[in-house]
Structure formats: C-alpha cells, structure tokens
mmCIF file of C-alpha atoms and ligand atoms in Angstrom:
data_model
loop_
_atom_site.group_PDB
_atom_site.id
_atom_site.type_symbol
_atom_site.label_atom_id
_atom_site.label_comp_id
_atom_site.label_asym_id
_atom_site.label_seq_id
_atom_site.Cartn_x
_atom_site.Cartn_y
_atom_site.Cartn_z
ATOM 1 C CA MET A 1 160.296 -126.509 -121.501
ATOM 2 C CA VAL A 2 163.802 -123.761 -122.459
ATOM 3 C CA GLU A 3 163.956 -120.952 -120.517
ATOM 4 C CA ILE A 4 162.109 -118.196 -119.958
ATOM 5 C CA THR A 5 163.847 -114.966 -120.951
ATOM 6 C CA GLY A 6 163.374 -111.433 -122.777
ATOM 7 C CA THR A 7 164.064 -112.824 -125.537
ATOM 8 C CA THR A 8 161.489 -115.382 -125.634
ATOM 9 C CA ARG A 9 158.642 -115.527 -127.579
ATOM 10 C CA LEU A 10 155.153 -116.413 -126.392
ATOM 11 C CA TYR A 11 152.559 -117.919 -128.044
ATOM 12 C CA GLY A 12 148.772 -118.620 -126.851
ATOM 13 C CA ILE A 13 145.617 -120.264 -126.972
ATOM 14 C CA LEU A 14 142.152 -119.213 -127.819
ATOM 15 C CA ALA A 15 139.259 -121.167 -126.085
ATOM 16 C CA ASP A 16 136.100 -121.154 -124.137
ATOM 17 C CA PRO A 17 136.823 -123.176 -121.772
ATOM 18 C CA ILE A 18 140.265 -124.779 -122.345
ATOM 19 C CA HIS A 19 141.012 -126.547 -119.227
ATOM 20 C CA HIS A 20 140.699 -129.504 -121.977
ATOM 21 C CA VAL A 21 143.468 -128.594 -123.741
ATOM 22 C CA LYS A 22 146.756 -130.246 -125.279
ATOM 23 C CA THR A 23 148.198 -128.022 -127.650
ATOM 24 C CA PRO A 24 150.355 -126.188 -125.404
ATOM 25 C CA GLN A 25 152.438 -129.628 -124.650
ATOM 26 C CA MET A 26 152.688 -130.512 -127.323
ATOM 27 C CA LEU A 27 153.792 -127.493 -128.442
ATOM 28 C CA ASN A 28 155.958 -126.989 -125.976
ATOM 29 C CA ALA A 29 157.728 -129.950 -125.640
ATOM 30 C CA PHE A 30 158.417 -129.741 -129.678
ATOM 31 C CA MET A 31 160.297 -125.835 -128.980
ATOM 32 C CA ALA A 32 162.123 -127.515 -126.899
ATOM 33 C CA GLN A 33 162.872 -130.653 -128.010
ATOM 34 C CA GLU A 34 164.255 -128.220 -131.570
ATOM 35 C CA GLY A 35 166.150 -125.924 -129.134
ATOM 36 C CA ILE A 36 163.418 -122.821 -129.852
ATOM 37 C CA ASP A 37 163.499 -120.118 -127.598
ATOM 38 C CA GLY A 38 159.311 -119.213 -127.200
ATOM 39 C CA VAL A 39 156.155 -120.702 -125.325
ATOM 40 C CA THR A 40 152.954 -121.364 -125.268
ATOM 41 C CA VAL A 41 149.977 -121.166 -122.880
ATOM 42 C CA PRO A 42 146.118 -121.549 -122.083
ATOM 43 C CA MET A 43 144.923 -117.735 -123.541
ATOM 44 C CA HIS A 44 141.721 -118.058 -121.767
ATOM 45 C CA VAL A 45 138.784 -116.152 -124.067
ATOM 46 C CA GLY A 46 134.452 -115.367 -123.835
ATOM 47 C CA ALA A 47 133.515 -114.176 -127.697
ATOM 48 C CA ASP A 48 131.683 -111.151 -125.737
ATOM 49 C CA ASP A 49 135.745 -109.882 -125.376
ATOM 50 C CA LEU A 50 137.388 -111.777 -128.520
ATOM 51 C CA ALA A 51 137.951 -109.557 -130.321
ATOM 52 C CA ALA A 52 138.802 -107.020 -127.784
ATOM 53 C CA LEU A 53 142.112 -109.787 -127.172
ATOM 54 C CA MET A 54 142.841 -109.967 -130.870
ATOM 55 C CA ALA A 55 142.728 -106.083 -132.110
ATOM 56 C CA GLY A 56 145.315 -106.084 -127.666
ATOM 57 C CA LEU A 57 147.359 -108.903 -128.801
ATOM 58 C CA LYS A 58 148.080 -107.553 -132.232
ATOM 59 C CA HIS A 59 149.774 -104.762 -130.721
ATOM 60 C CA MET A 60 152.298 -107.462 -128.322
ATOM 61 C CA LYS A 61 155.519 -107.036 -131.002
ATOM 62 C CA ASN A 62 156.511 -110.370 -128.809
ATOM 63 C CA LEU A 63 153.856 -112.134 -129.715
ATOM 64 C CA GLY A 64 154.285 -115.148 -132.279
ATOM 65 C CA GLY A 65 150.934 -116.110 -133.076
ATOM 66 C CA LEU A 66 148.182 -118.284 -132.078
ATOM 67 C CA ILE A 67 146.280 -121.216 -132.064
ATOM 68 C CA VAL A 68 142.476 -120.989 -132.452
ATOM 69 C CA THR A 69 139.857 -123.660 -130.760
ATOM 70 C CA VAL A 70 136.390 -124.124 -129.713
ATOM 71 C CA PRO A 71 134.452 -122.262 -129.592
ATOM 72 C CA HIS A 72 135.983 -119.641 -131.768
ATOM 73 C CA LYS A 73 137.537 -121.506 -135.362
ATOM 74 C CA THR A 74 134.690 -119.590 -136.854
ATOM 75 C CA ALA A 75 134.619 -115.046 -135.348
ATOM 76 C CA VAL A 76 138.928 -115.187 -135.336
ATOM 77 C CA LEU A 77 138.379 -115.454 -139.156
ATOM 78 C CA ASP A 78 137.091 -111.757 -139.941
ATOM 79 C CA LEU A 79 139.516 -110.465 -136.795
ATOM 80 C CA CYS A 80 142.972 -111.633 -139.163
ATOM 81 C CA ASP A 81 143.811 -109.076 -141.511
ATOM 82 C CA GLU A 82 144.623 -111.689 -143.682
ATOM 83 C CA VAL A 83 143.377 -114.969 -144.055
ATOM 84 C CA THR A 84 144.331 -117.311 -146.466
ATOM 85 C CA ASP A 85 142.179 -118.579 -150.017
ATOM 86 C CA SER A 86 142.199 -122.507 -148.284
ATOM 87 C CA ALA A 87 140.908 -120.612 -144.969
ATOM 88 C CA ARG A 88 138.354 -117.927 -146.288
ATOM 89 C CA ARG A 89 136.953 -120.779 -148.172
ATOM 90 C CA ILE A 90 136.716 -123.364 -144.861
ATOM 91 C CA GLY A 91 135.452 -120.658 -142.924
ATOM 92 C CA ALA A 92 137.699 -120.910 -140.591
ATOM 93 C CA VAL A 93 140.806 -119.846 -138.388
ATOM 94 C CA ASN A 94 143.183 -122.437 -136.297
ATOM 95 C CA THR A 95 145.937 -120.961 -136.498
ATOM 96 C CA ILE A 96 147.743 -117.276 -136.703
ATOM 97 C CA ARG A 97 151.327 -116.075 -137.349
ATOM 98 C CA ARG A 98 151.924 -112.662 -136.411
ATOM 99 C CA THR A 99 154.163 -111.160 -138.658
ATOM 100 C CA ALA A 100 157.007 -108.740 -137.604
ATOM 101 C CA ASP A 101 154.704 -105.165 -138.737
ATOM 102 C CA GLY A 102 152.214 -106.555 -136.018
ATOM 103 C CA ARG A 103 149.361 -108.427 -138.585
ATOM 104 C CA LEU A 104 147.499 -111.251 -138.038
ATOM 105 C CA ILE A 105 147.123 -114.049 -140.833
ATOM 106 C CA GLY A 106 145.326 -116.858 -140.353
ATOM 107 C CA GLU A 107 144.912 -120.577 -141.507
ATOM 108 C CA MET A 108 143.253 -123.728 -141.105
ATOM 109 C CA LEU A 109 145.085 -126.665 -140.442
ATOM 110 C CA ASP A 110 142.588 -128.976 -139.440
ATOM 111 C CA GLY A 111 141.937 -130.733 -142.888
ATOM 112 C CA LYS A 112 145.118 -130.852 -143.384
ATOM 113 C CA GLY A 113 146.337 -132.093 -140.452
ATOM 114 C CA PHE A 114 143.617 -134.758 -141.002
ATOM 115 C CA VAL A 115 145.017 -135.761 -144.502
ATOM 116 C CA GLY A 116 149.030 -135.314 -143.979
ATOM 117 C CA GLY A 117 147.824 -138.490 -140.657
ATOM 118 C CA LEU A 118 146.408 -140.061 -143.750
ATOM 119 C CA ILE A 119 148.885 -140.588 -145.566
ATOM 120 C CA ALA A 120 151.528 -140.691 -143.346
ATOM 121 C CA GLY A 121 150.290 -144.107 -142.351
ATOM 122 C CA GLY A 122 149.687 -144.924 -144.921
ATOM 123 C CA ILE A 123 146.509 -143.922 -147.353
ATOM 124 C CA ALA A 124 146.415 -142.011 -150.504
ATOM 125 C CA PRO A 125 143.185 -140.384 -151.236
ATOM 126 C CA GLU A 126 144.003 -139.698 -154.746
ATOM 127 C CA GLY A 127 141.855 -141.174 -157.115
ATOM 128 C CA ARG A 128 139.584 -143.042 -153.823
ATOM 129 C CA SER A 129 136.191 -142.347 -152.987
ATOM 130 C CA ALA A 130 135.060 -140.873 -150.368
ATOM 131 C CA TYR A 131 132.014 -140.553 -147.333
ATOM 132 C CA LEU A 132 132.374 -138.126 -144.966
ATOM 133 C CA ALA A 133 130.065 -137.842 -141.483
ATOM 134 C CA GLY A 134 129.705 -134.432 -140.074
ATOM 135 C CA ALA A 135 129.436 -130.772 -142.175
ATOM 136 C CA GLY A 136 130.440 -129.806 -138.331
ATOM 137 C CA GLY A 137 133.554 -127.121 -137.998
ATOM 138 C CA ALA A 138 136.131 -129.996 -138.501
ATOM 139 C CA ALA A 139 134.186 -131.630 -141.941
ATOM 140 C CA ASN A 140 134.026 -128.686 -143.257
ATOM 141 C CA ALA A 141 138.215 -128.331 -143.257
ATOM 142 C CA ILE A 142 138.027 -131.752 -144.010
ATOM 143 C CA ALA A 143 135.747 -132.030 -146.997
ATOM 144 C CA PHE A 144 138.363 -129.027 -148.353
ATOM 145 C CA ALA A 145 141.378 -130.748 -148.149
ATOM 146 C CA LEU A 146 140.165 -134.098 -148.695
ATOM 147 C CA ALA A 147 138.660 -132.534 -152.333
ATOM 148 C CA GLN A 148 142.243 -130.769 -152.704
ATOM 149 C CA ALA A 149 143.969 -134.456 -152.332
ATOM 150 C CA GLY A 150 141.758 -135.426 -154.714
ATOM 151 C CA VAL A 151 139.408 -137.949 -153.590
ATOM 152 C CA SER A 152 137.446 -139.277 -156.958
ATOM 153 C CA ARG A 153 133.898 -138.458 -155.325
ATOM 154 C CA LEU A 154 132.627 -137.388 -152.224
ATOM 155 C CA THR A 155 129.406 -137.342 -150.683
ATOM 156 C CA ILE A 156 128.385 -135.651 -147.468
ATOM 157 C CA ALA A 157 126.014 -136.901 -144.454
ATOM 158 C CA ASN A 158 125.622 -134.764 -142.242
ATOM 159 C CA ARG A 159 122.224 -134.826 -139.099
ATOM 160 C CA THR A 160 121.910 -131.103 -141.027
ATOM 161 C CA ARG A 161 120.715 -132.286 -143.596
ATOM 162 C CA ALA A 162 121.254 -128.112 -145.002
ATOM 163 C CA LYS A 163 124.645 -127.954 -143.351
ATOM 164 C CA ALA A 164 125.420 -130.301 -145.377
ATOM 165 C CA GLU A 165 124.383 -128.670 -148.404
ATOM 166 C CA ASP A 166 125.234 -125.415 -147.887
ATOM 167 C CA LEU A 167 129.106 -127.912 -148.033
ATOM 168 C CA ALA A 168 128.501 -129.141 -151.077
ATOM 169 C CA ASP A 169 127.103 -125.726 -152.651
ATOM 170 C CA ARG A 170 131.450 -124.838 -151.508
ATOM 171 C CA LEU A 171 132.907 -127.255 -152.509
ATOM 172 C CA LYS A 172 131.753 -127.430 -156.503
ATOM 173 C CA ASP A 173 132.587 -123.693 -155.845
ATOM 174 C CA ALA A 174 135.719 -124.346 -155.577
ATOM 175 C CA PHE A 175 136.685 -127.829 -157.180
ATOM 176 C CA PRO A 176 133.971 -127.917 -161.014
ATOM 177 C CA GLY A 177 134.684 -130.997 -161.999
ATOM 178 C CA LEU A 178 134.131 -133.048 -158.446
ATOM 179 C CA GLN A 179 131.476 -135.130 -157.942
ATOM 180 C CA VAL A 180 129.992 -134.251 -154.012
ATOM 181 C CA ASP A 181 126.470 -136.111 -153.239
ATOM 182 C CA ILE A 182 124.758 -135.846 -150.021
ATOM 183 C CA GLY A 183 124.220 -138.829 -148.804
ATOM 184 C CA SER A 184 122.019 -140.797 -146.346
ATOM 185 C CA PRO A 185 123.620 -143.310 -142.130
ATOM 186 C CA ASP A 186 124.353 -144.866 -145.137
ATOM 187 C CA PRO A 187 128.483 -145.936 -145.815
ATOM 188 C CA SER A 188 129.034 -148.199 -148.996
ATOM 189 C CA GLY A 189 130.521 -147.642 -151.508
ATOM 190 C CA HIS A 190 132.446 -145.296 -150.845
ATOM 191 C CA ASP A 191 136.469 -146.943 -150.283
ATOM 192 C CA ILE A 192 137.185 -144.539 -147.043
ATOM 193 C CA VAL A 193 135.082 -143.273 -144.411
ATOM 194 C CA VAL A 194 135.378 -140.740 -141.709
ATOM 195 C CA ASN A 195 133.374 -139.750 -138.820
ATOM 196 C CA ALA A 196 134.137 -136.553 -138.778
ATOM 197 C CA THR A 197 131.313 -135.354 -136.030
ATOM 198 C CA SER A 198 131.893 -135.160 -132.030
ATOM 199 C CA LEU A 199 129.520 -138.526 -132.167
ATOM 200 C CA GLY A 200 132.116 -141.105 -130.636
ATOM 201 C CA LEU A 201 133.438 -138.767 -127.578
ATOM 202 C CA ARG A 202 131.302 -140.536 -124.914
ATOM 203 C CA ASP A 203 130.269 -143.690 -124.294
ATOM 204 C CA GLY A 204 127.145 -144.176 -125.190
ATOM 205 C CA ASP A 205 127.236 -141.495 -128.350
ATOM 206 C CA PRO A 206 124.543 -143.646 -130.706
ATOM 207 C CA LEU A 207 127.061 -144.662 -133.832
ATOM 208 C CA PRO A 208 128.012 -141.770 -136.701
ATOM 209 C CA LEU A 209 126.788 -143.988 -139.899
ATOM 210 C CA ASP A 210 125.247 -147.549 -140.494
ATOM 211 C CA ALA A 211 128.018 -149.836 -139.838
ATOM 212 C CA ASP A 212 126.015 -152.846 -140.518
ATOM 213 C CA ARG A 213 126.870 -151.192 -144.266
ATOM 214 C CA LEU A 214 130.808 -151.080 -143.568
ATOM 215 C CA ALA A 215 132.298 -153.693 -146.229
ATOM 216 C CA PRO A 216 136.440 -155.076 -145.913
ATOM 217 C CA GLU A 217 137.570 -153.284 -148.422
ATOM 218 C CA GLN A 218 136.585 -149.911 -147.157
ATOM 219 C CA ILE A 219 138.480 -148.439 -144.744
ATOM 220 C CA VAL A 220 136.791 -146.417 -142.413
ATOM 221 C CA ALA A 221 138.708 -143.974 -140.695
ATOM 222 C CA GLU A 222 138.032 -141.095 -137.173
ATOM 223 C CA ILE A 223 138.320 -137.630 -136.128
ATOM 224 C CA ILE A 224 138.081 -138.738 -132.689
ATOM 225 C CA MET A 225 141.174 -138.877 -130.146
ATOM 226 C CA GLN A 226 139.591 -139.678 -126.860
ATOM 227 C CA PRO A 227 138.810 -142.611 -126.220
ATOM 228 C CA GLU A 228 141.577 -143.914 -129.263
ATOM 229 C CA GLN A 229 139.015 -147.001 -129.782
ATOM 230 C CA THR A 230 135.672 -145.290 -131.115
ATOM 231 C CA ALA A 231 132.281 -147.407 -131.182
ATOM 232 C CA LEU A 232 132.773 -147.129 -135.237
ATOM 233 C CA LEU A 233 136.236 -148.640 -135.034
ATOM 234 C CA LYS A 234 134.875 -151.427 -133.164
ATOM 235 C CA ALA A 235 132.869 -152.357 -135.140
ATOM 236 C CA ALA A 236 134.162 -151.457 -138.753
ATOM 237 C CA ALA A 237 137.239 -154.199 -137.334
ATOM 238 C CA ALA A 238 134.923 -156.274 -136.677
ATOM 239 C CA ARG A 239 133.826 -156.243 -140.327
ATOM 240 C CA GLY A 240 136.971 -156.423 -141.569
ATOM 241 C CA CYS A 241 138.010 -152.684 -142.649
ATOM 242 C CA ARG A 242 140.928 -151.096 -141.886
ATOM 243 C CA VAL A 243 141.143 -148.630 -139.520
ATOM 244 C CA HIS A 244 142.801 -145.065 -138.730
ATOM 245 C CA PHE A 245 143.168 -143.536 -135.647
ATOM 246 C CA GLY A 246 142.437 -139.329 -134.684
ATOM 247 C CA LYS A 247 145.994 -138.560 -133.470
ATOM 248 C CA PRO A 248 148.068 -138.452 -136.415
ATOM 249 C CA MET A 249 145.519 -135.566 -136.946
ATOM 250 C CA LEU A 250 146.929 -133.725 -134.915
ATOM 251 C CA ALA A 251 150.562 -135.659 -134.262
ATOM 252 C CA CYS A 252 150.444 -134.135 -137.755
ATOM 253 C CA GLN A 253 149.114 -130.424 -137.214
ATOM 254 C CA ARG A 254 152.380 -130.313 -135.162
ATOM 255 C CA GLU A 255 154.393 -130.335 -138.017
ATOM 256 C CA LEU A 256 152.274 -127.837 -139.934
ATOM 257 C CA MET A 257 151.696 -125.263 -137.645
ATOM 258 C CA ALA A 258 155.415 -125.222 -137.135
ATOM 259 C CA ALA A 259 155.848 -123.990 -140.182
ATOM 260 C CA PHE A 260 153.473 -121.975 -140.099
ATOM 261 C CA LEU A 261 153.936 -119.951 -137.362
ATOM 262 C CA GLU A 262 157.745 -120.654 -138.941
ATOM 263 C CA LEU A 263 158.766 -121.824 -135.304
ATOM 264 C CA SER A 264 162.323 -122.666 -136.005
ATOM 265 C CA ALA A 265 165.910 -122.434 -133.990
ATOM 266 C CA PRO A 266 168.939 -120.177 -134.064
ATOM 267 C CA ALA A 267 170.587 -121.559 -136.035
ATOM 268 C CA GLY A 268 173.560 -123.364 -134.363
ATOM 269 C CA THR A 269 170.767 -124.541 -131.539
ATOM 270 C CA ALA A 270 168.798 -127.498 -132.402
ATOM 271 C CA GLU A 271 169.691 -130.437 -131.154
HETATM 272 N N1 LIG B 301 141.547 -135.379 -133.793
HETATM 273 C C1 LIG B 301 142.220 -134.149 -133.998
HETATM 274 O O1 LIG B 301 142.912 -133.019 -134.689
HETATM 275 C C2 LIG B 301 141.324 -133.742 -134.640
HETATM 276 C C3 LIG B 301 140.664 -132.042 -134.806
HETATM 277 C C4 LIG B 301 139.489 -131.402 -134.410
HETATM 278 C C5 LIG B 301 138.216 -131.678 -134.039
HETATM 279 N N2 LIG B 301 138.657 -132.625 -133.453
HETATM 280 C C6 LIG B 301 137.557 -133.483 -132.812
HETATM 281 O O2 LIG B 301 136.113 -133.612 -134.096
HETATM 282 C C7 LIG B 301 135.240 -133.174 -132.924
HETATM 283 C C8 LIG B 301 134.032 -131.761 -134.466
HETATM 284 O O3 LIG B 301 134.905 -131.143 -133.982
HETATM 285 P P1 LIG B 301 133.786 -130.351 -134.920
HETATM 286 O O4 LIG B 301 134.759 -128.489 -134.543
HETATM 287 O O5 LIG B 301 133.031 -130.016 -136.252
HETATM 288 O O6 LIG B 301 132.249 -129.802 -133.822
HETATM 289 P P2 LIG B 301 131.049 -128.733 -134.491
HETATM 290 O O7 LIG B 301 131.376 -127.822 -135.614
HETATM 291 O O8 LIG B 301 130.893 -128.981 -133.506
HETATM 292 O O9 LIG B 301 130.983 -129.835 -135.085
HETATM 293 C C9 LIG B 301 129.823 -131.427 -134.492
HETATM 294 C C10 LIG B 301 129.367 -132.006 -135.639
HETATM 295 O O10 LIG B 301 128.726 -133.360 -134.453
HETATM 296 C C11 LIG B 301 127.736 -134.092 -135.364
HETATM 297 N N3 LIG B 301 127.092 -134.155 -134.852
HETATM 298 C C12 LIG B 301 126.775 -133.696 -133.104
HETATM 299 N N4 LIG B 301 126.118 -134.579 -132.597
HETATM 300 C C13 LIG B 301 124.879 -135.435 -133.091
HETATM 301 C C14 LIG B 301 124.625 -136.604 -132.685
HETATM 302 N N5 LIG B 301 123.799 -136.033 -131.576
HETATM 303 N N6 LIG B 301 123.676 -136.903 -133.997
HETATM 304 C C15 LIG B 301 124.133 -136.947 -135.076
HETATM 305 N N7 LIG B 301 125.457 -135.384 -135.691
HETATM 306 C C16 LIG B 301 125.868 -134.972 -133.935
HETATM 307 C C17 LIG B 301 127.206 -132.212 -136.123
HETATM 308 O O11 LIG B 301 125.890 -133.245 -136.492
HETATM 309 P P3 LIG B 301 124.949 -130.790 -136.646
HETATM 310 O O12 LIG B 301 125.180 -129.857 -137.291
HETATM 311 O O13 LIG B 301 123.808 -132.053 -137.369
HETATM 312 O O14 LIG B 301 125.335 -130.622 -135.596
HETATM 313 C C18 LIG B 301 127.526 -131.700 -136.694
HETATM 314 O O15 LIG B 301 128.326 -132.198 -137.719
HETATM 315 C C19 LIG B 301 134.883 -132.655 -132.096
HETATM 316 O O16 LIG B 301 134.660 -133.474 -131.373
HETATM 317 C C20 LIG B 301 136.634 -132.958 -132.546
HETATM 318 O O17 LIG B 301 137.139 -132.980 -130.607
HETATM 319 C C21 LIG B 301 139.731 -133.825 -133.446
#
C-alpha cells in the first residue's frame, strides 16, 4: 500500500452491513500496484443517514469517489448531481466520481462487469439468446448490459413476477427492437443461462431454475462468487454445459471502476 500523506486522495465504499466487503482490498491492491496516490476505506452508513453523509462528502476536497453496495445502490441515484443514461435506466448506481468542482457523477457497472467478464471468458453475448433468473438490482443491471451487448432475445424469470414484468417493460422502452419475454423456471431453448438471483449463496438454497431442463449446448453463468462452485454450476456441469463463474464479473468491474474513477498514476510513476 502506498504511504498515506497530505496529497492522498480518498475513496470510500458505502454499505450496511460492511464487514464482508472486498472492494477496499481490491482497489487498494490495484492502486499500490499502479503507484496511485489513493486509498479506499469502508464507510459504514445506514439508510437513514445516507443523504446527510452524501451531502457532507461533496464538500470533501480530497474525495476521489465512492463505491456503493447493498442496500444503497438505488437510494444513492437521487443523491448524485448527475448520473449516466444507463444508470438512470437501470435505476441504480454503484460507482460515483467526485469532480474537481465537487459534483458527484454516478454510474452503474454491475452489468457491464458481468458482460465484460463473459467476453473475457470467450463468451460473446452478441447474437445469442439469453435466459436471466432474477429481477433484483444485479439482474436489472445485467439485463440492460446484455441488451446493450446485442443478445438476440432475452427471457426474464423471477419469483416475483411483477418485478420481471417491470424490468421487461423498461427494457422494451430502451431497446424497442429486442424481444423480451417473461419466462418460467425452464431455461431450455436459450444459448446463455444466467443466475442473477441471490440463490446459491447459502448451503441448502433451492436452485434458481430447473437444472433438469439444461442441455449440453447451453452456457450457464453465475453471479454468486462464494462459493465459486454453486449447486447450479455443479448441476450444469453434470449435464455437460459450459459454466462461467461469478468472479470474472468483479474482476472486470475493477477495470471499469478504475477507468470511471479516473484512477491513474502521475506520468512516469507507474511500475
Ligand atoms: N459477482 C459480482 O460481482 C456481483 C455483483 C453484484 C451482486 N452479486 C450477487 O448478486 C446477488 C443478488 O444481488 P442483488 O443486489 O440483485 O439482490 P436483490 O436486489 O436483493 O435481488 C435478489 C434476487 O434474488 C431473488 N431471490 C432471493 N431469494 C429468493 C428465493 N428464495 N427464491 C427465489 N428467488 C429469490 C429475488 O427474487 P424476488 O424479486 O422475488 O425477491 C431477486 O430476483 C447477491 O447474492 C450478490 O452476492 C454479485
């Protein structure tokens, strides 16, 4: 880690609870490796105090930016001075850059990270059909990113059907040419099958979809990082499917966050 001095820029991650976050370790390792004079620290704040904290942080001249995670990704959208078009459409923000004049600019990188991780793994979504289990925060971001990446059609299946319908309506508004359907637990007939629910985190969770309907030509992708081998991925591999883990989504987000936060070392100092 670089030495913290009077010139060090501060980055924070906003969460509640916060003990489990991995972003400070990830960004601090990146900044140390690149010779960037910055540090990322956890900022534990509850939902009731989020607005007050954000209003104060705007005035902190050496704040470089913020990472935002559960449960603040939606609420923080309206606390930014400006958000990107994609964050506005998704309805959530997970990365905020503070400009020199104190403006907070929000972006949502979960979905772009997922798609970037897929592509880095040699799986191009363009022209392929996709099945998405889930309609929560991560699923919303992934749905928009898959649409942006040019999937041929998208099926959304969620326990709470109304949330899937709401997501499908917003996708159709943003991508009028895209076929978007509401699905059942049966993922058959899709090239790429994505679990974007929180099922798989805990031992004994039910599978997020009917794995008996998977066929060997399908690719099954996870967003759950821990455990790496979820019950869904084990079932998919047993049926001959190619599997894609949850970790590349975060690895790709590191690159995207660094670019959006404009993390770079002064010329000539990077190792
Ligand atoms: N790899 C990465 O970089 C990365 C990044 C972000 C998030 N994640 C992971 O993504 C997961 C989801 O995060 P999120 O922010 O989208 O959470 P969220 O907004 O709370 O959404 C949770 C989703 O899971 C579904 N679900 C939860 N329990 C269920 C159950 N018992 N049966 C059926 N469906 C269930 C929910 O369905 P309902 O709508 O019916 O409640 C909803 O679709 C988290 O576990 C997180 O670890 C990974």
